[in-house]
mmCIF file with all atom_site columns, C-alpha atoms in Angstrom:
data_model
loop_
_atom_site.group_PDB
_atom_site.id
_atom_site.type_symbol
_atom_site.label_atom_id
_atom_site.label_alt_id
_atom_site.label_comp_id
_atom_site.label_asym_id
_atom_site.label_entity_id
_atom_site.label_seq_id
_atom_site.pdbx_PDB_ins_code
_atom_site.Cartn_x
_atom_site.Cartn_y
_atom_site.Cartn_z
_atom_site.occupancy
_atom_site.B_iso_or_equiv
_atom_site.pdbx_formal_charge
_atom_site.auth_seq_id
_atom_site.auth_comp_id
_atom_site.auth_asym_id
_atom_site.auth_atom_id
_atom_site.pdbx_PDB_model_num
ATOM 1   C CA . THR A 1 1   ? 115.300 37.417  74.576  1.00 52.00 ? 1   THR A CA 1
ATOM 2   C CA . ALA A 1 2   ? 113.686 41.637  74.231  1.00 48.00 ? 2   ALA A CA 1
ATOM 3   C CA . MET A 1 3   ? 112.366 40.754  76.809  1.00 46.00 ? 3   MET A CA 1
ATOM 4   C CA . HIS A 1 4   ? 114.840 40.042  79.101  1.00 45.00 ? 4   HIS A CA 1
ATOM 5   C CA . ARG A 1 5   ? 116.847 43.135  77.430  1.00 45.00 ? 5   ARG A CA 1
ATOM 6   C CA . VAL A 1 6   ? 114.010 45.479  78.656  1.00 43.00 ? 6   VAL A CA 1
ATOM 7   C CA . LYS A 1 7   ? 114.051 43.728  82.139  1.00 47.00 ? 7   LYS A CA 1
ATOM 8   C CA . ASN A 1 8   ? 117.746 44.599  82.324  1.00 51.00 ? 8   ASN A CA 1
ATOM 9   C CA . SER A 1 9   ? 117.752 47.676  80.687  1.00 50.00 ? 9   SER A CA 1
ATOM 10  C CA . LEU A 1 10  ? 114.866 49.425  83.736  1.00 50.00 ? 10  LEU A CA 1
ATOM 11  C CA . PRO A 1 11  ? 117.165 50.358  85.899  1.00 53.00 ? 11  PRO A CA 1
ATOM 12  C CA . LEU A 1 12  ? 119.260 52.676  82.770  1.00 49.00 ? 12  LEU A CA 1
ATOM 13  C CA . ILE A 1 13  ? 115.637 54.036  81.798  1.00 48.00 ? 13  ILE A CA 1
ATOM 14  C CA . ILE A 1 14  ? 115.128 55.273  85.406  1.00 47.00 ? 14  ILE A CA 1
ATOM 15  C CA . VAL A 1 15  ? 117.990 56.311  86.279  1.00 45.00 ? 15  VAL A CA 1
ATOM 16  C CA . THR A 1 16  ? 117.943 58.385  82.786  1.00 44.00 ? 16  THR A CA 1
ATOM 17  C CA . MET A 1 17  ? 114.749 59.737  83.297  1.00 45.00 ? 17  MET A CA 1
ATOM 18  C CA . LEU A 1 18  ? 116.006 60.880  87.281  1.00 46.00 ? 18  LEU A CA 1
ATOM 19  C CA . LEU A 1 19  ? 119.049 62.802  86.160  1.00 46.00 ? 19  LEU A CA 1
ATOM 20  C CA . THR A 1 20  ? 117.255 64.122  83.727  1.00 42.00 ? 20  THR A CA 1
ATOM 21  C CA . ASN A 1 21  ? 114.157 65.350  85.733  1.00 41.00 ? 21  ASN A CA 1
ATOM 22  C CA . THR A 1 22  ? 117.374 66.517  88.432  1.00 40.00 ? 22  THR A CA 1
ATOM 23  C CA . THR A 1 23  ? 118.725 68.449  85.601  1.00 39.00 ? 23  THR A CA 1
ATOM 24  C CA . LEU A 1 24  ? 115.690 70.358  84.777  1.00 38.00 ? 24  LEU A CA 1
ATOM 25  C CA . ALA A 1 25  ? 114.956 71.034  88.120  1.00 44.00 ? 25  ALA A CA 1
ATOM 26  C CA . GLN A 1 26  ? 118.207 72.464  88.794  1.00 48.00 ? 26  GLN A CA 1
ATOM 27  C CA . ALA A 1 27  ? 117.879 73.707  85.545  1.00 49.00 ? 27  ALA A CA 1
ATOM 28  C CA . GLY A 1 28  ? 114.622 75.949  86.494  1.00 82.00 ? 28  GLY A CA 1
ATOM 29  C CA . LYS A 1 29  ? 115.790 76.557  89.465  1.00 83.00 ? 29  LYS A CA 1
ATOM 30  C CA . ALA A 1 30  ? 119.239 78.213  87.762  1.00 87.00 ? 30  ALA A CA 1
ATOM 31  C CA . GLU A 1 31  ? 116.472 80.450  85.768  1.00 90.00 ? 31  GLU A CA 1
ATOM 32  C CA . ASN A 1 32  ? 114.603 80.945  89.394  1.00 92.00 ? 32  ASN A CA 1
ATOM 33  C CA . ASN A 1 33  ? 117.173 82.953  90.842  1.00 92.00 ? 33  ASN A CA 1
ATOM 34  C CA . LYS A 1 34  ? 118.193 84.674  87.815  1.00 94.00 ? 34  LYS A CA 1
ATOM 35  C CA . ILE A 1 35  ? 114.746 86.601  88.200  1.00 94.00 ? 35  ILE A CA 1
ATOM 36  C CA . ILE A 1 36  ? 115.030 86.624  91.557  1.00 93.00 ? 36  ILE A CA 1
ATOM 37  C CA . SER A 1 37  ? 118.624 88.233  91.346  1.00 93.00 ? 37  SER A CA 1
ATOM 38  C CA . GLU A 1 38  ? 117.958 90.908  89.210  1.00 94.00 ? 38  GLU A CA 1
ATOM 39  C CA . ALA A 1 39  ? 114.246 92.213  90.240  1.00 93.00 ? 39  ALA A CA 1
ATOM 40  C CA . THR A 1 40  ? 115.845 92.352  93.756  1.00 91.00 ? 40  THR A CA 1
ATOM 41  C CA . ASN A 1 41  ? 118.826 93.959  92.119  1.00 91.00 ? 41  ASN A CA 1
ATOM 42  C CA . GLY A 1 42  ? 120.942 90.877  94.039  1.00 91.00 ? 42  GLY A CA 1
ATOM 43  C CA . LYS A 1 43  ? 119.932 91.738  97.380  1.00 89.00 ? 43  LYS A CA 1
ATOM 44  C CA . TYR A 1 44  ? 117.558 88.285  97.110  1.00 87.00 ? 44  TYR A CA 1
ATOM 45  C CA . SER A 1 45  ? 119.609 85.472  95.023  1.00 90.00 ? 45  SER A CA 1
ATOM 46  C CA . ALA A 1 46  ? 117.147 82.506  95.467  1.00 89.00 ? 46  ALA A CA 1
ATOM 47  C CA . LEU A 1 47  ? 114.017 81.255  96.271  1.00 88.00 ? 47  LEU A CA 1
ATOM 48  C CA . GLU A 1 48  ? 114.248 80.945  100.068 1.00 88.00 ? 48  GLU A CA 1
ATOM 49  C CA . GLY A 1 49  ? 117.421 82.447  102.175 1.00 83.00 ? 49  GLY A CA 1
ATOM 50  C CA . SER A 1 50  ? 118.595 84.157  104.460 1.00 83.00 ? 50  SER A CA 1
ATOM 51  C CA . ILE A 1 51  ? 119.899 88.310  104.575 1.00 78.00 ? 51  ILE A CA 1
ATOM 52  C CA . SER A 1 52  ? 121.650 90.129  107.317 1.00 78.00 ? 52  SER A CA 1
ATOM 53  C CA . GLU A 1 53  ? 119.572 93.152  109.171 1.00 78.00 ? 53  GLU A CA 1
ATOM 54  C CA . CYS A 1 54  ? 119.341 94.611  112.547 1.00 77.00 ? 54  CYS A CA 1
ATOM 55  C CA . ASP A 1 55  ? 122.637 92.582  113.109 1.00 80.00 ? 55  ASP A CA 1
ATOM 56  C CA . GLU A 1 56  ? 120.722 89.043  112.967 1.00 76.00 ? 56  GLU A CA 1
ATOM 57  C CA . GLN A 1 57  ? 120.254 86.706  109.947 1.00 79.00 ? 57  GLN A CA 1
ATOM 58  C CA . GLN A 1 58  ? 116.395 87.504  108.682 1.00 81.00 ? 58  GLN A CA 1
ATOM 59  C CA . ASP A 1 59  ? 115.121 84.098  106.578 1.00 85.00 ? 59  ASP A CA 1
ATOM 60  C CA . TYR A 1 60  ? 112.973 85.186  104.244 1.00 86.00 ? 60  TYR A CA 1
ATOM 61  C CA . THR A 1 61  ? 111.561 83.623  101.009 1.00 87.00 ? 61  THR A CA 1
ATOM 62  C CA . ALA A 1 62  ? 110.694 84.452  97.413  1.00 92.00 ? 62  ALA A CA 1
ATOM 63  C CA . GLU A 1 63  ? 107.717 83.992  94.930  1.00 92.00 ? 63  GLU A CA 1
ATOM 64  C CA . ILE A 1 64  ? 108.091 83.868  91.219  1.00 94.00 ? 64  ILE A CA 1
ATOM 65  C CA . THR A 1 65  ? 104.205 85.175  89.917  1.00 93.00 ? 65  THR A CA 1
ATOM 66  C CA . ASP A 1 66  ? 102.046 86.223  87.088  1.00 94.00 ? 66  ASP A CA 1
ATOM 67  C CA . LEU A 1 67  ? 99.994  89.008  88.910  1.00 94.00 ? 67  LEU A CA 1
ATOM 68  C CA . ASN A 1 68  ? 98.956  89.757  85.822  1.00 94.00 ? 68  ASN A CA 1
ATOM 69  C CA . LYS A 1 69  ? 99.024  86.665  83.563  1.00 92.00 ? 69  LYS A CA 1
ATOM 70  C CA . ASP A 1 70  ? 100.630 88.529  80.412  1.00 93.00 ? 70  ASP A CA 1
ATOM 71  C CA . GLY A 1 71  ? 103.797 86.241  80.305  1.00 91.00 ? 71  GLY A CA 1
ATOM 72  C CA . GLN A 1 72  ? 106.509 88.378  82.576  1.00 92.00 ? 72  GLN A CA 1
ATOM 73  C CA . PRO A 1 73  ? 107.163 87.301  86.008  1.00 94.00 ? 73  PRO A CA 1
ATOM 74  C CA . GLU A 1 74  ? 107.160 89.671  89.342  1.00 94.00 ? 74  GLU A CA 1
ATOM 75  C CA . VAL A 1 75  ? 108.834 88.357  92.429  1.00 95.00 ? 75  VAL A CA 1
ATOM 76  C CA . LEU A 1 76  ? 107.188 88.184  95.926  1.00 93.00 ? 76  LEU A CA 1
ATOM 77  C CA . VAL A 1 77  ? 109.831 88.323  98.789  1.00 91.00 ? 77  VAL A CA 1
ATOM 78  C CA . ASN A 1 78  ? 108.530 88.290  102.217 1.00 88.00 ? 78  ASN A CA 1
ATOM 79  C CA . ILE A 1 79  ? 111.290 88.455  104.734 1.00 82.00 ? 79  ILE A CA 1
ATOM 80  C CA . SER A 1 80  ? 110.184 87.010  109.047 1.00 79.00 ? 80  SER A CA 1
ATOM 81  C CA . GLY A 1 81  ? 110.539 88.897  111.909 1.00 65.00 ? 81  GLY A CA 1
ATOM 82  C CA . SER A 1 82  ? 109.981 91.604  113.376 1.00 65.00 ? 82  SER A CA 1
ATOM 83  C CA . CYS A 1 83  ? 113.342 93.261  112.514 1.00 67.00 ? 83  CYS A CA 1
ATOM 84  C CA . LEU A 1 84  ? 112.040 95.063  109.356 1.00 65.00 ? 84  LEU A CA 1
ATOM 85  C CA . GLY A 1 85  ? 108.691 93.393  109.847 1.00 63.00 ? 85  GLY A CA 1
ATOM 86  C CA . GLY A 1 86  ? 107.808 95.371  113.331 1.00 63.00 ? 86  GLY A CA 1
ATOM 87  C CA . MET A 1 87  ? 104.021 93.648  115.059 1.00 64.00 ? 87  MET A CA 1
ATOM 88  C CA . ALA A 1 88  ? 103.244 92.649  111.631 1.00 63.00 ? 88  ALA A CA 1
ATOM 89  C CA . GLY A 1 89  ? 106.582 89.961  112.192 1.00 66.00 ? 89  GLY A CA 1
ATOM 90  C CA . SER A 1 90  ? 106.714 90.126  108.005 1.00 77.00 ? 90  SER A CA 1
ATOM 91  C CA . PHE A 1 91  ? 107.958 92.820  105.698 1.00 81.00 ? 91  PHE A CA 1
ATOM 92  C CA . THR A 1 92  ? 106.740 92.907  102.324 1.00 88.00 ? 92  THR A CA 1
ATOM 93  C CA . ASP A 1 93  ? 108.128 93.749  99.071  1.00 90.00 ? 93  ASP A CA 1
ATOM 94  C CA . LEU A 1 94  ? 106.995 93.582  95.057  1.00 95.00 ? 94  LEU A CA 1
ATOM 95  C CA . TYR A 1 95  ? 108.729 93.773  92.033  1.00 95.00 ? 95  TYR A CA 1
ATOM 96  C CA . ILE A 1 96  ? 107.582 94.668  88.810  1.00 96.00 ? 96  ILE A CA 1
ATOM 97  C CA . LYS A 1 97  ? 109.299 95.300  85.382  1.00 94.00 ? 97  LYS A CA 1
ATOM 98  C CA . ASN A 1 98  ? 108.110 98.499  84.114  1.00 93.00 ? 98  ASN A CA 1
ATOM 99  C CA . LYS A 1 99  ? 107.859 99.541  80.255  1.00 89.00 ? 99  LYS A CA 1
ATOM 100 C CA . THR A 1 100 ? 111.261 100.420 80.082  1.00 93.00 ? 100 THR A CA 1
ATOM 101 C CA . GLY A 1 101 ? 112.336 97.386  81.353  1.00 93.00 ? 101 GLY A CA 1
ATOM 102 C CA . LYS A 1 102 ? 113.289 98.030  85.000  1.00 95.00 ? 102 LYS A CA 1
ATOM 103 C CA . TRP A 1 103 ? 112.721 96.663  87.529  1.00 96.00 ? 103 TRP A CA 1
ATOM 104 C CA . VAL A 1 104 ? 110.480 98.754  90.126  1.00 95.00 ? 104 VAL A CA 1
ATOM 105 C CA . SER A 1 105 ? 109.630 98.023  94.535  1.00 94.00 ? 105 SER A CA 1
ATOM 106 C CA . GLN A 1 106 ? 106.269 98.775  94.864  1.00 95.00 ? 106 GLN A CA 1
ATOM 107 C CA . PHE A 1 107 ? 105.950 98.099  98.855  1.00 87.00 ? 107 PHE A CA 1
ATOM 108 C CA . GLY A 1 108 ? 109.153 97.454  100.854 1.00 78.00 ? 108 GLY A CA 1
ATOM 109 C CA . PHE A 1 109 ? 107.416 97.957  104.158 1.00 82.00 ? 109 PHE A CA 1
ATOM 110 C CA . PRO A 1 110 ? 106.168 95.229  107.036 1.00 78.00 ? 110 PRO A CA 1
ATOM 111 C CA . GLY A 1 111 ? 102.896 93.563  106.671 1.00 83.00 ? 111 GLY A CA 1
ATOM 112 C CA . MET A 1 112 ? 101.628 90.284  105.512 1.00 86.00 ? 112 MET A CA 1
ATOM 113 C CA . PRO A 1 113 ? 99.902  90.358  101.350 1.00 89.00 ? 113 PRO A CA 1
ATOM 114 C CA . GLU A 1 114 ? 96.936  88.613  100.425 1.00 90.00 ? 114 GLU A CA 1
ATOM 115 C CA . ILE A 1 115 ? 96.510  88.830  96.582  1.00 93.00 ? 115 ILE A CA 1
ATOM 116 C CA . LEU A 1 116 ? 93.089  89.812  96.185  1.00 95.00 ? 116 LEU A CA 1
ATOM 117 C CA . LYS A 1 117 ? 90.072  88.584  93.390  1.00 96.00 ? 117 LYS A CA 1
ATOM 118 C CA . THR A 1 118 ? 89.003  92.289  91.866  1.00 96.00 ? 118 THR A CA 1
ATOM 119 C CA . LYS A 1 119 ? 91.488  93.471  90.131  1.00 95.00 ? 119 LYS A CA 1
ATOM 120 C CA . ASN A 1 120 ? 92.438  96.925  87.921  1.00 95.00 ? 120 ASN A CA 1
ATOM 121 C CA . LYS A 1 121 ? 94.069  97.545  84.949  1.00 95.00 ? 121 LYS A CA 1
ATOM 122 C CA . GLY A 1 122 ? 95.431  93.542  84.219  1.00 95.00 ? 122 GLY A CA 1
ATOM 123 C CA . TYR A 1 123 ? 96.779  93.524  88.810  1.00 96.00 ? 123 TYR A CA 1
ATOM 124 C CA . PRO A 1 124 ? 94.467  92.555  91.135  1.00 96.00 ? 124 PRO A CA 1
ATOM 125 C CA . ASP A 1 125 ? 94.116  94.259  94.468  1.00 95.00 ? 125 ASP A CA 1
ATOM 126 C CA . ILE A 1 126 ? 96.572  93.259  97.383  1.00 94.00 ? 126 ILE A CA 1
ATOM 127 C CA . GLU A 1 127 ? 95.769  93.757  101.001 1.00 92.00 ? 127 GLU A CA 1
ATOM 128 C CA . ILE A 1 128 ? 98.503  94.333  103.575 1.00 87.00 ? 128 ILE A CA 1
ATOM 129 C CA . GLY A 1 129 ? 97.575  92.163  106.494 1.00 83.00 ? 129 GLY A CA 1
ATOM 130 C CA . GLY A 1 130 ? 99.353  93.352  109.894 1.00 81.00 ? 130 GLY A CA 1
ATOM 131 C CA . PRO A 1 131 ? 98.163  94.201  113.816 1.00 78.00 ? 131 PRO A CA 1
ATOM 132 C CA . GLY A 1 132 ? 94.996  94.982  114.327 1.00 81.00 ? 132 GLY A CA 1
ATOM 133 C CA . PHE A 1 133 ? 91.476  94.507  112.175 1.00 86.00 ? 133 PHE A CA 1
ATOM 134 C CA . CYS A 1 134 ? 91.401  97.172  109.284 1.00 86.00 ? 134 CYS A CA 1
ATOM 135 C CA . PHE A 1 135 ? 94.388  96.674  106.142 1.00 89.00 ? 135 PHE A CA 1
ATOM 136 C CA . PRO A 1 136 ? 95.078  98.776  103.507 1.00 89.00 ? 136 PRO A CA 1
ATOM 137 C CA . VAL A 1 137 ? 94.429  97.697  100.352 1.00 94.00 ? 137 VAL A CA 1
ATOM 138 C CA . TRP A 1 138 ? 96.292  98.720  97.132  1.00 90.00 ? 138 TRP A CA 1
ATOM 139 C CA . ARG A 1 139 ? 96.154  99.238  93.827  1.00 96.00 ? 139 ARG A CA 1
ATOM 140 C CA . TRP A 1 140 ? 98.048  98.878  90.272  1.00 96.00 ? 140 TRP A CA 1
ATOM 141 C CA . ASP A 1 141 ? 97.613  102.441 88.317  1.00 96.00 ? 141 ASP A CA 1
ATOM 142 C CA . GLY A 1 142 ? 98.929  100.948 85.298  1.00 92.00 ? 142 GLY A CA 1
ATOM 143 C CA . GLN A 1 143 ? 102.610 101.774 86.429  1.00 92.00 ? 143 GLN A CA 1
ATOM 144 C CA . LYS A 1 144 ? 101.945 101.264 90.488  1.00 95.00 ? 144 LYS A CA 1
ATOM 145 C CA . TYR A 1 145 ? 100.816 99.807  93.336  1.00 94.00 ? 145 TYR A CA 1
ATOM 146 C CA . LYS A 1 146 ? 99.284  102.764 95.162  1.00 94.00 ? 146 LYS A CA 1
ATOM 147 C CA . VAL A 1 147 ? 97.139  102.839 98.156  1.00 90.00 ? 147 VAL A CA 1
ATOM 148 C CA . LEU A 1 148 ? 93.435  102.431 97.492  1.00 91.00 ? 148 LEU A CA 1
ATOM 149 C CA . LYS A 1 149 ? 91.604  101.953 100.963 1.00 89.00 ? 149 LYS A CA 1
ATOM 150 C CA . LYS A 1 150 ? 93.191  103.461 104.110 1.00 87.00 ? 150 LYS A CA 1
ATOM 151 C CA . CYS A 1 151 ? 93.205  102.272 107.650 1.00 83.00 ? 151 CYS A CA 1
ATOM 152 C CA . LYS A 1 152 ? 91.781  105.206 109.859 1.00 75.00 ? 152 LYS A CA 1
ATOM 153 C CA . GLU A 1 153 ? 94.697  105.863 113.136 1.00 63.00 ? 153 GLU A CA 1
#
């Protein structure tokens, strides 16, 4: 009967769906890895991994985001540990493609980024947290992030 054929086909349909979803996820992962590697000039190559710094392996996470909602990705990288992160315990960098298509590092120093609701020229302000009670805020000026709010020493 038709019901019997459908019932017998069900395992094949489920396996096909699982393989298709896995293939799509792998394609998405490969694309993400390509974006991260391109943005960071090969220094980082996946959503998470480790790099060799300070004579030891440092774990990192990379996030592909669209901070200004223009459909083009930006890449935010955080490295855990005091080797690069100092007292903040985290090293932060943000890579944004400029108007000529070149990826440009925006930060590259210790701290933990917090994306704020305030914006300038399409990009959100970013607070860089760390030890202490005052945290600097960086603002997009149309070409790069610059300090908006400094903290007194």
